[in-house]
GROMACS .gro file of C-alpha atoms in nm:
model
  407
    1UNK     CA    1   3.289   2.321  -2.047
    2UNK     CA    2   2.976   2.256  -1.915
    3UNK     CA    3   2.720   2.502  -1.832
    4UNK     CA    4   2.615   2.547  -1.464
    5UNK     CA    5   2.242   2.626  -1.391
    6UNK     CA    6   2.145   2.977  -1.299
    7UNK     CA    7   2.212   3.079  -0.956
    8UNK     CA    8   1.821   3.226  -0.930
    9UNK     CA    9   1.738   2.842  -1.001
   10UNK     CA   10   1.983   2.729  -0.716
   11UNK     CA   11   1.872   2.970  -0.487
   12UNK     CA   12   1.494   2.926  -0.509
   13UNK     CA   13   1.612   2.533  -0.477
   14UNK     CA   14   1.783   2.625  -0.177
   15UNK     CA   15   1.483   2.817   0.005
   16UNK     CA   16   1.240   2.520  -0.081
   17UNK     CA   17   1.490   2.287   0.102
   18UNK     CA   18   1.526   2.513   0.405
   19UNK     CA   19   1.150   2.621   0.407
   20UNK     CA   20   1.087   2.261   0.480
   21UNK     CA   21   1.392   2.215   0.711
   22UNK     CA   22   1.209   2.461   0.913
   23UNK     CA   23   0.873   2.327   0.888
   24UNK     CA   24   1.020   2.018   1.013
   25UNK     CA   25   0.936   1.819   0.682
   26UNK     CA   26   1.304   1.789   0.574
   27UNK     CA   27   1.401   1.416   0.431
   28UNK     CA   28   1.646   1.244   0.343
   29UNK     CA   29   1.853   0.893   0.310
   30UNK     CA   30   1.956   0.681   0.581
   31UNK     CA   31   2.073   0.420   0.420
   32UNK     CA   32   2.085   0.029   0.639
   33UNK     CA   33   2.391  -0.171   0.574
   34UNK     CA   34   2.248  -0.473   0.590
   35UNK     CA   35   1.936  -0.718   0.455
   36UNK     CA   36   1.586  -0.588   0.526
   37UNK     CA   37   1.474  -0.793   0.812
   38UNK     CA   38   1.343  -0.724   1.157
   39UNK     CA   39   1.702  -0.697   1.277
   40UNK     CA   40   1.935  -0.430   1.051
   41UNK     CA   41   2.226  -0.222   1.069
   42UNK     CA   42   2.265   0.142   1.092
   43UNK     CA   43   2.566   0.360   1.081
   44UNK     CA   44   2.745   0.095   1.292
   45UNK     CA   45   2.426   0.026   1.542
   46UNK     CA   46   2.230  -0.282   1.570
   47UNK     CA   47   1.828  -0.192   1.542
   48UNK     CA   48   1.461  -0.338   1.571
   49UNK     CA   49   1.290  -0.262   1.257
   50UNK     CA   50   0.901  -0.161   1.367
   51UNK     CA   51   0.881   0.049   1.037
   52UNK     CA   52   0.890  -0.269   0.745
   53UNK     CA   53   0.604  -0.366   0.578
   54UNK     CA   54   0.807  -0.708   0.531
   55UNK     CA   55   0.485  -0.844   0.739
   56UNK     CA   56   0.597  -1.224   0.727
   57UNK     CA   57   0.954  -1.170   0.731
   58UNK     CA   58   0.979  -1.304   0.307
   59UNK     CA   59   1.211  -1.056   0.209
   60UNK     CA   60   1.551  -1.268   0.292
   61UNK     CA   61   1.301  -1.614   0.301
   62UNK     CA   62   1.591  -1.881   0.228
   63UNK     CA   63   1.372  -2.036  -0.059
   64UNK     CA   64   1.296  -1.658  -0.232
   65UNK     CA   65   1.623  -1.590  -0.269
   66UNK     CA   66   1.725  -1.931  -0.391
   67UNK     CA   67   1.419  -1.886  -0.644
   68UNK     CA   68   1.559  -1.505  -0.717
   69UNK     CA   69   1.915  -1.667  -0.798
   70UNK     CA   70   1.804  -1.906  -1.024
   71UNK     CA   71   1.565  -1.666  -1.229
   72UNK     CA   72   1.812  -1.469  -1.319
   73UNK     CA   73   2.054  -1.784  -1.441
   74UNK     CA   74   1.746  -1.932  -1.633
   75UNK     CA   75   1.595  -1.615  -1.734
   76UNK     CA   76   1.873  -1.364  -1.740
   77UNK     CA   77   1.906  -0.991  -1.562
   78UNK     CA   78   1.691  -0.791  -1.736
   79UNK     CA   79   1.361  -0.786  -1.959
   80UNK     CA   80   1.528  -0.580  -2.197
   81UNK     CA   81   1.194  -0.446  -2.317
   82UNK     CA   82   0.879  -0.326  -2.242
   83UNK     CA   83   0.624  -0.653  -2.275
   84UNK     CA   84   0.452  -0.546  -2.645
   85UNK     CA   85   0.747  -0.555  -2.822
   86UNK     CA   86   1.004  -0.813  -2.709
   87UNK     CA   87   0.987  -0.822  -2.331
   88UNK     CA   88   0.759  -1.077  -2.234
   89UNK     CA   89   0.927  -1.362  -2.049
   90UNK     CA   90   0.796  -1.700  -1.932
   91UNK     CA   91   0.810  -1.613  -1.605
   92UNK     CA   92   0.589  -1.292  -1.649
   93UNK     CA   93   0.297  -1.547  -1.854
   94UNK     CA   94   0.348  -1.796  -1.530
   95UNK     CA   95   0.337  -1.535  -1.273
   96UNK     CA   96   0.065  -1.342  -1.447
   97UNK     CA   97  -0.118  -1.673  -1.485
   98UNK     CA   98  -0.059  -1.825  -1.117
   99UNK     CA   99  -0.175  -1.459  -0.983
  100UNK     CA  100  -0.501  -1.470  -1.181
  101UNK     CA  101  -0.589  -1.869  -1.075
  102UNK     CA  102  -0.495  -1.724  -0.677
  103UNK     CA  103  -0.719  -1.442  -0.672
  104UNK     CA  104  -1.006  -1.666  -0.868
  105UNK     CA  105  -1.002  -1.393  -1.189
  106UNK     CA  106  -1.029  -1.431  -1.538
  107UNK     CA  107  -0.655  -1.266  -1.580
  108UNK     CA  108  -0.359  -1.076  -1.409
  109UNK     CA  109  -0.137  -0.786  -1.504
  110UNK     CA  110   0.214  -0.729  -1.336
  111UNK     CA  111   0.399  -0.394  -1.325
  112UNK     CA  112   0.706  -0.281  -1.183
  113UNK     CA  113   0.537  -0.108  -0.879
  114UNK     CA  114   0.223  -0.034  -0.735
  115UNK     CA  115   0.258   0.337  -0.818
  116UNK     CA  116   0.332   0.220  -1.168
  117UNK     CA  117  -0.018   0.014  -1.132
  118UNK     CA  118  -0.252   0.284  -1.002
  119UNK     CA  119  -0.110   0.522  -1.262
  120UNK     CA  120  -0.165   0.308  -1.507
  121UNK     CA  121  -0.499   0.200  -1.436
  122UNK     CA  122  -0.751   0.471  -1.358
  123UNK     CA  123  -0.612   0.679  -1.690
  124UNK     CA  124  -0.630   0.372  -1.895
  125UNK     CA  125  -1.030   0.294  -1.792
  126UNK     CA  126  -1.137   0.685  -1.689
  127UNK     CA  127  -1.157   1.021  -1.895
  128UNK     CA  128  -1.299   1.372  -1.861
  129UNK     CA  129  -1.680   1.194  -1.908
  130UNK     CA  130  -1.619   0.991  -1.615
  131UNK     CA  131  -1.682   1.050  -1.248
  132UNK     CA  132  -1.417   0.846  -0.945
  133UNK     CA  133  -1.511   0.848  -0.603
  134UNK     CA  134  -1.256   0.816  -0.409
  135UNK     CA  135  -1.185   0.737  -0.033
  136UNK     CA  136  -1.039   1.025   0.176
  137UNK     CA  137  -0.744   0.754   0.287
  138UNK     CA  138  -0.694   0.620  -0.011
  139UNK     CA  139  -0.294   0.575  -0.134
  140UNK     CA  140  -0.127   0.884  -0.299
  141UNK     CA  141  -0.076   0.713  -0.628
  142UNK     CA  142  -0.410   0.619  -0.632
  143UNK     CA  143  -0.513   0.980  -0.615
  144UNK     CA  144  -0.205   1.089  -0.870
  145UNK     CA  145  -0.389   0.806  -1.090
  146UNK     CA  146  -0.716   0.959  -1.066
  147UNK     CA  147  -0.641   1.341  -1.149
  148UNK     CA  148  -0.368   1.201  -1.410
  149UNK     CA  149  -0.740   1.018  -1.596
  150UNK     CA  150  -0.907   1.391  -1.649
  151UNK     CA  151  -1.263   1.244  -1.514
  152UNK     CA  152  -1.436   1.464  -1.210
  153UNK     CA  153  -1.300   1.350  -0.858
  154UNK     CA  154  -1.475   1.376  -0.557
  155UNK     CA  155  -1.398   1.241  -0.228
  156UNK     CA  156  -1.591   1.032   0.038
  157UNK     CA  157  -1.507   0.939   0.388
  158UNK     CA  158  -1.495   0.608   0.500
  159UNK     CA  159  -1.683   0.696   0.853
  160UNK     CA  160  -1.964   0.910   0.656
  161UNK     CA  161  -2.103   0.681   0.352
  162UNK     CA  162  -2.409   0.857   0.309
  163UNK     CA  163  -2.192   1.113   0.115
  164UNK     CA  164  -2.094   0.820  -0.122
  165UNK     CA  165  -2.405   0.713  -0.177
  166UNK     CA  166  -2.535   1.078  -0.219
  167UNK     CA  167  -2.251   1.119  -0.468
  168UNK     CA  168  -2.361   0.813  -0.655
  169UNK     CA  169  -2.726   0.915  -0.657
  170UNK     CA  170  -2.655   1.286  -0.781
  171UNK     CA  171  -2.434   1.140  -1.050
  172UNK     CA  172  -2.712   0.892  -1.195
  173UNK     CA  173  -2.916   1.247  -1.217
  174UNK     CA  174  -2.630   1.469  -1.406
  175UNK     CA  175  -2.717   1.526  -1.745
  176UNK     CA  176  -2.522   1.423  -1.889
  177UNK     CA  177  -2.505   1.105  -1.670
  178UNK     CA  178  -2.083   1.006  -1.657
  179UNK     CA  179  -1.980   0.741  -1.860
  180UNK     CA  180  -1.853   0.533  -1.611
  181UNK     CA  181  -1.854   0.566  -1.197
  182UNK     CA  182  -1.560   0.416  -1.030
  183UNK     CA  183  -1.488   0.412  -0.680
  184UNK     CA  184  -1.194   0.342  -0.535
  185UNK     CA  185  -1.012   0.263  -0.214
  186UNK     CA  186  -0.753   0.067  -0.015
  187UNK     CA  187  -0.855  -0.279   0.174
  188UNK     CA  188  -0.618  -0.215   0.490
  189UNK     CA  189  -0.515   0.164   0.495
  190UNK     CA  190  -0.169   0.231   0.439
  191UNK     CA  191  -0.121   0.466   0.686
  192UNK     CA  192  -0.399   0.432   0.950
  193UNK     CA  193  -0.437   0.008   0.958
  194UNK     CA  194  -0.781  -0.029   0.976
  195UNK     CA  195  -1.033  -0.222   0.727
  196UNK     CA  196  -1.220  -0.034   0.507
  197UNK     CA  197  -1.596  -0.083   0.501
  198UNK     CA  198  -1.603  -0.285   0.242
  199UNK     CA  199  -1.960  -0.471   0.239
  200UNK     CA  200  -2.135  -0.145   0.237
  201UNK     CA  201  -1.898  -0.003  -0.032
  202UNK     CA  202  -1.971  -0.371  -0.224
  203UNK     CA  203  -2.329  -0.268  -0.189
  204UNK     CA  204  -2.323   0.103  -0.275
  205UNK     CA  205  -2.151   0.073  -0.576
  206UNK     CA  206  -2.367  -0.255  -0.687
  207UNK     CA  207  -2.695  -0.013  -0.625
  208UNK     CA  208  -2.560   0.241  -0.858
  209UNK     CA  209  -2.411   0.075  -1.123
  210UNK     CA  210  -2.047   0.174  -1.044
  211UNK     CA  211  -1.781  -0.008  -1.006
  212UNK     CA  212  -1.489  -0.063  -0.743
  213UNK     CA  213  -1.095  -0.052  -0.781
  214UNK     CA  214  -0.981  -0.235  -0.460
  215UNK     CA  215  -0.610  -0.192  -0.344
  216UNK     CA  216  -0.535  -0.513  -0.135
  217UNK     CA  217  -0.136  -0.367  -0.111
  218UNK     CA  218  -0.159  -0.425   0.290
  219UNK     CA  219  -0.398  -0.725   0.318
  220UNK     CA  220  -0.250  -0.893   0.024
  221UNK     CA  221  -0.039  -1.217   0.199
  222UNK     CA  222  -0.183  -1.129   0.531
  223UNK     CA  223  -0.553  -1.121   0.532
  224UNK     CA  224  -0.798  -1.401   0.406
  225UNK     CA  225  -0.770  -1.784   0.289
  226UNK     CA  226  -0.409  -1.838   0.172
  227UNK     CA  227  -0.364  -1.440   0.199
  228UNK     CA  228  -0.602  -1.373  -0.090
  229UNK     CA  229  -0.691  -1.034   0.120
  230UNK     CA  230  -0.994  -0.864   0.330
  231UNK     CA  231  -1.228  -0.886  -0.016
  232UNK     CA  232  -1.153  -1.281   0.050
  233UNK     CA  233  -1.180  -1.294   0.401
  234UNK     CA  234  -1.523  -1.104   0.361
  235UNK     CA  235  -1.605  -1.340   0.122
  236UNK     CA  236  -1.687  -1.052  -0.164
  237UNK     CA  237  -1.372  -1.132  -0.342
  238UNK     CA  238  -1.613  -1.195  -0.669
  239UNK     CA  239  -1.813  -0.845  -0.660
  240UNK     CA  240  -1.454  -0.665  -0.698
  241UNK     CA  241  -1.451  -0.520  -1.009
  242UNK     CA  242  -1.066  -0.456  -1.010
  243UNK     CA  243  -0.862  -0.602  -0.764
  244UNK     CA  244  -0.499  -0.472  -0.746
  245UNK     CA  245  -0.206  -0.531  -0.499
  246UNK     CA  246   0.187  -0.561  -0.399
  247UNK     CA  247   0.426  -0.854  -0.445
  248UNK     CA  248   0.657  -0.597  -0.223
  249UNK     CA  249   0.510  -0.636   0.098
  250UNK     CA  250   0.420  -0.971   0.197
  251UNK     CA  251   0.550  -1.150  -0.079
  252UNK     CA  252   0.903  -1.046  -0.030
  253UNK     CA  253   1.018  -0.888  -0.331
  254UNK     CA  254   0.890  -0.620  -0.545
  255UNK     CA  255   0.594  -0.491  -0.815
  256UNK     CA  256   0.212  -0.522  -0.824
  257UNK     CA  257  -0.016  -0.671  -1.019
  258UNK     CA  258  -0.434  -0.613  -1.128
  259UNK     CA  259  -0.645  -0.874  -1.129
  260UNK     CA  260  -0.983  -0.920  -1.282
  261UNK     CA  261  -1.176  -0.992  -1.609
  262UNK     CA  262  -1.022  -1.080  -1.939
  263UNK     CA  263  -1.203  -0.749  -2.072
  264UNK     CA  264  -1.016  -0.594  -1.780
  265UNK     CA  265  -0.665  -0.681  -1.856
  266UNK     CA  266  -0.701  -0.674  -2.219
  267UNK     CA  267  -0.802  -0.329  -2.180
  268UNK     CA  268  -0.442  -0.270  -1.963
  269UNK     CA  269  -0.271  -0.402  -2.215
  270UNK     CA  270  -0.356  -0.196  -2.497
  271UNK     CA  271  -0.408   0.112  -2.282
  272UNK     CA  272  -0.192   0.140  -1.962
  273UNK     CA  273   0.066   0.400  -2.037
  274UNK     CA  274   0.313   0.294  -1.736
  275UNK     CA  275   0.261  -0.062  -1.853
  276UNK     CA  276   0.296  -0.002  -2.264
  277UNK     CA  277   0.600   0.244  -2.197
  278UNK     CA  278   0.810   0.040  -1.945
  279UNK     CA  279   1.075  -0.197  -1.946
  280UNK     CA  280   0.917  -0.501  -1.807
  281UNK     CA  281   1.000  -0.566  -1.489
  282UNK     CA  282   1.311  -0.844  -1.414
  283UNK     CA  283   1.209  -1.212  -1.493
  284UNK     CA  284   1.401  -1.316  -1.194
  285UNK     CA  285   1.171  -1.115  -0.968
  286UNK     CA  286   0.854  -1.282  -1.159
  287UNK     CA  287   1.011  -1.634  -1.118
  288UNK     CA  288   1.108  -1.580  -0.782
  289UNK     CA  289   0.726  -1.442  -0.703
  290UNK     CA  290   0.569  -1.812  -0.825
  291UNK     CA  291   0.745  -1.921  -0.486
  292UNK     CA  292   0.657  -1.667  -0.282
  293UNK     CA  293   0.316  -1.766  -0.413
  294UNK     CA  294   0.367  -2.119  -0.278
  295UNK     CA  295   0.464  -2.032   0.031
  296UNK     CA  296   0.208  -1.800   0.055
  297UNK     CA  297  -0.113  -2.029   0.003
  298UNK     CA  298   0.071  -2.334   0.175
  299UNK     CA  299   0.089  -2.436   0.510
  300UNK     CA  300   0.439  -2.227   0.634
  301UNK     CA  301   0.214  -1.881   0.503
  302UNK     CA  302  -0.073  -2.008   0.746
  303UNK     CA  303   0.179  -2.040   0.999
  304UNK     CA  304   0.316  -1.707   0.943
  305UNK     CA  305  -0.023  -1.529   0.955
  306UNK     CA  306  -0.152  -1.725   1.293
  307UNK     CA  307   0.178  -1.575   1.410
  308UNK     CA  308   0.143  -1.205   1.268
  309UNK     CA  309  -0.163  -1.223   1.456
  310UNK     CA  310  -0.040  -1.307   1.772
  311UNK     CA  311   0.197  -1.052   1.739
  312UNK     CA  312  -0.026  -0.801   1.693
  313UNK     CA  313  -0.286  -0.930   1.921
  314UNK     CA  314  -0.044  -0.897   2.217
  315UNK     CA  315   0.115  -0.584   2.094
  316UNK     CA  316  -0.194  -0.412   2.145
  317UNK     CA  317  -0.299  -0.545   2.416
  318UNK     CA  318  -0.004  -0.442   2.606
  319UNK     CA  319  -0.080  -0.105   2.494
  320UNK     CA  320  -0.404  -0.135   2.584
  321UNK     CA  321  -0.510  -0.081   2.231
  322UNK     CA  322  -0.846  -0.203   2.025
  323UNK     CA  323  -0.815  -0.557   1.904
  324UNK     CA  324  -0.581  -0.501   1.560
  325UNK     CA  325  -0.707  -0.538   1.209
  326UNK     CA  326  -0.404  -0.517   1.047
  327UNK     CA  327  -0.048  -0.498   1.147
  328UNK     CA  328  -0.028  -0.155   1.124
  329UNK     CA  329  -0.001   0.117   1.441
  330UNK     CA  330  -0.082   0.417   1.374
  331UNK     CA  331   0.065   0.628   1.719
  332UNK     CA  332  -0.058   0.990   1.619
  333UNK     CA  333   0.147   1.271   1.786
  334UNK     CA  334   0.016   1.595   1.563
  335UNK     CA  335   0.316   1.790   1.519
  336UNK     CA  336   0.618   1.670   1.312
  337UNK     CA  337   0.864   1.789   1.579
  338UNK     CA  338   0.695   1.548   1.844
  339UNK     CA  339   0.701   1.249   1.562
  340UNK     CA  340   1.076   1.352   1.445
  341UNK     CA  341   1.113   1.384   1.888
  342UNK     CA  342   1.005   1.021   1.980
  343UNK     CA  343   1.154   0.837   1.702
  344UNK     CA  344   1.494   0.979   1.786
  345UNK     CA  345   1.411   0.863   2.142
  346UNK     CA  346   1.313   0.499   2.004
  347UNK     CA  347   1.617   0.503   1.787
  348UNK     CA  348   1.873   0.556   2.081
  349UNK     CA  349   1.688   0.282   2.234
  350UNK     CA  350   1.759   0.035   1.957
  351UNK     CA  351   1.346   0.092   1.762
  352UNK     CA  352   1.382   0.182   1.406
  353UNK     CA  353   1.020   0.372   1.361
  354UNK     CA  354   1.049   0.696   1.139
  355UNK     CA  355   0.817   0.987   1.181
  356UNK     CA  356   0.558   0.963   0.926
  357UNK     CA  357   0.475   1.364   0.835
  358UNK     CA  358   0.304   1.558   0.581
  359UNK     CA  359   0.277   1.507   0.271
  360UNK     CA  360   0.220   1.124   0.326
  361UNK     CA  361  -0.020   1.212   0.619
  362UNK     CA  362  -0.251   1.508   0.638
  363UNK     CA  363  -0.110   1.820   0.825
  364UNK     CA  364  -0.090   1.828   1.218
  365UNK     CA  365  -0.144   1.426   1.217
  366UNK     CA  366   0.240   1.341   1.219
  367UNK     CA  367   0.267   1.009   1.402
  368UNK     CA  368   0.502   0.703   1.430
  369UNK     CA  369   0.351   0.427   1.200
  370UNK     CA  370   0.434   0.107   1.376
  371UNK     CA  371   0.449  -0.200   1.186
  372UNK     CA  372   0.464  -0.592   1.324
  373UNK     CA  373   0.592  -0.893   1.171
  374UNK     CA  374   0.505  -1.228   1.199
  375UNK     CA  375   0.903  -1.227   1.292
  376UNK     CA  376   0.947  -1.026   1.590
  377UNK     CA  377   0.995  -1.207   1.902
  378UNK     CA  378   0.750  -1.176   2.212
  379UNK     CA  379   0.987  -1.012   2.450
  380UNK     CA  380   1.095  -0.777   2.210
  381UNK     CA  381   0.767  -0.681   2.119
  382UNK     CA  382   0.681  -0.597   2.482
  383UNK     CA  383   1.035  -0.410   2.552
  384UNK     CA  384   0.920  -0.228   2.220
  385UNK     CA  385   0.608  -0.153   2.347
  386UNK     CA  386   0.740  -0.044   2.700
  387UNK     CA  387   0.916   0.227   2.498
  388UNK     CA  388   0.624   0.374   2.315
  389UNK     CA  389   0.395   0.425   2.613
  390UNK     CA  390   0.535   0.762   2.681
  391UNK     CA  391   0.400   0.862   2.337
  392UNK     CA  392   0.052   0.771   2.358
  393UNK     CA  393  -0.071   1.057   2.429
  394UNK     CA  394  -0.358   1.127   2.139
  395UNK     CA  395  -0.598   0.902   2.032
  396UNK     CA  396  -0.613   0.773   1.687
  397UNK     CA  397  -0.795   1.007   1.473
  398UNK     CA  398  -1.018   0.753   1.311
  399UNK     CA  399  -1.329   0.529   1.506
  400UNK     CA  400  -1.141   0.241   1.600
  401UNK     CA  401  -1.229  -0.045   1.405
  402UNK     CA  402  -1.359  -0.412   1.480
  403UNK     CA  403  -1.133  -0.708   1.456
  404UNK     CA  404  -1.117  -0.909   1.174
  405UNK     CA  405  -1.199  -1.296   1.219
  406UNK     CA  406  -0.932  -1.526   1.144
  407UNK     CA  407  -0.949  -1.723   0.855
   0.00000   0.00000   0.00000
């Protein structure tokens, strides 16, 4: 007979789960019965999906899903293994390969997720004689990478970079001076949409001697020629030391790759626990990434983009919103009831927008993250749009940030 666990166990289980039922920070599943797209199913309803970050619509893309199907009949289900001992596929050399020539780098490392990536990366490179600077908005698994690593952590804003660059300049002066300096942010943050400053990060980090992790997860497919990202776009794609980012955004499907120097990967390879300890991830996913890829850097991915933009454009103009940078809306309400409140009222209206809430946002900045796709049709947009007025009602808690030129 099997053993049950101690009821003190259950019962302090219990009082965590209704101490955040209170606090209005309870979660759970609600599953869609259907395809992601901008148009799902829920418990029997028809919605508009504002809350994918499906930005051009890839994730059921007729030719992806051909390309996923025949992966798996050339390549078979699974990997099997991880990649050093017998799970390195053709299609993971192709799409490694492919990613690297895209993104203009030496070489390219997949992994089964972005968390996977940032937790693999910053321990691999970084140890207790290191220093990371890290943005204030940078991704949680970024931040779980850098405490996992053991080196000092301190944390800049992206609105204040004089405390980076004091930072930097106190660090050259430590004695001892850290090993290595590596600072690290997002291109497009995750949860706020705007650009990080990246030519005056470029240049603080070049000044000191550090060097920059750039997570392209949101700009990746969207931002710059062919969707390289903002580092492309900028034109600094070259001074970025380690570029990572997210075949499960834009590109459709799923995973994440780093991109960089030979030195770089190599380095990964023999030193990347959540690479060297995984199953690699599904050939059919890699093969079916190599057409993503096409699409991506051909002329139906330009299309999509000059769309996305539209979108966007008019989205916030009929909010009367900054010109967008992204296709991400942050609509900040404060309290999680009032985010929990108005995407109940945009879900009986046929808008699927979950309340974003603590711990994935700071305290008191709940908020409805609203996300466009180069998908969504005009009039729904503005019906959509007609619906969130009545939660505007507090100002984005960051400087609003300027456009970004198409490419």
């Amino acid at each position: 007979m099997v053993s049950l666990p101690s009821q003190p166990w259950n019962a302090g289980l219990r009082q965590d789960l209704e101490d955040l039922d209170r606090s209005d920070l309870l979660r759970s599943f609600q599953p869609l019965a259907s395809p992601q797209g901008i148009h799902v199913q829920r418990n029997g309803r028809s919605l508009v999906n504002f809350s994918s970050n499906d930005y051009l619509g890839l994730a059921c893309h007729p030719a992806i899903r051909n390309a996923l199907a025949q992966g798996a009949l050339t390549h078979g289900a699974g990997s099997g293994s991880a990649r050093l001992i017998s799970g390195t596929l053709p299609a993971h050399i192709a799409l490694e390969s492919r990613l690297a020539t895209f993104h203009q780098t030496e070489a390219c490392l997949t992994f089964s997720s972005g968390y996977a990536a940032a937790l693999g990366i910053l321990p691999a490179l970084l140890d207790r004689r290191d220093l990371v600077l890290i943005d204030k908005l940078s991704h949680a698994s970024l931040i779980d990478g850098a405490r996992l690593s053991g080196a000092s952590i301190r944390v800049f804003r992206r609105d204040r970079l004089e405390k980076l660059e004091s930072l930097l300049r106190d660090a050259r002066c430590l004695s001892p001076v850290p090993r290595r300096i590596l600072v690290v942010t997002e291109s497009i943050y995750s949860m706020d949409g705007i650009p990080a400053p990246l030519q005056d990060l470029i240049s603080l980090k070049d000044r000191y001697g550090a060097a920059l992790l750039l997570d392209e997860a949101h700009a990746f497919g969207v931002l710059g020629p062919a969707g390289r990202g903002l580092s492309a776009q900028l034109g600094l794609q070259h001074r970025v030391d380690i570029l990572m980012g997210t075949l499960g955004k834009a590109a459709g499907l799923a995973g994440a790759f780093v991109a960089g120097s030979r030195l770089l990967i190599d380095t990964l390879v023999n030193r990347a626990r959540s690479f060297i300890f995984s199953t690699a991830p599904p050939p059919a996913i890699a093969h079916a990434a190599l057409t993503a890829l096409d699409i991506l850097s051909g002329t139906e991915g330009a299309q999509l983009r000059s769309q996305l933009r539209s979108n966007c454009a008019a989205f916030a103009s009929t909010l009367d919103l900054p010109p967008p940078s992204s296709a991400i809306f942050p609509i900040i309400l404060g309290a999680p009831h009032l985010a929990l409140d108005a995407s109940r009222s945009l879900l009986e209206q046929g808008f699927l927008v979950p309340a974003i809430r603590y711990p994935t946002v700071p305290r008191s900045t709940a908020r409805l993250r609203v996300t466009l796709s180069a998908q969504h049709d005009s009039a729904v947009i503005q019906h959509f749009a007609a619906g969130l007025t009545a939660f505007q009602n507090l100002p984005h808690s960051e400087p609003a940030a300027k456009p970004l030129p198409a490419p």
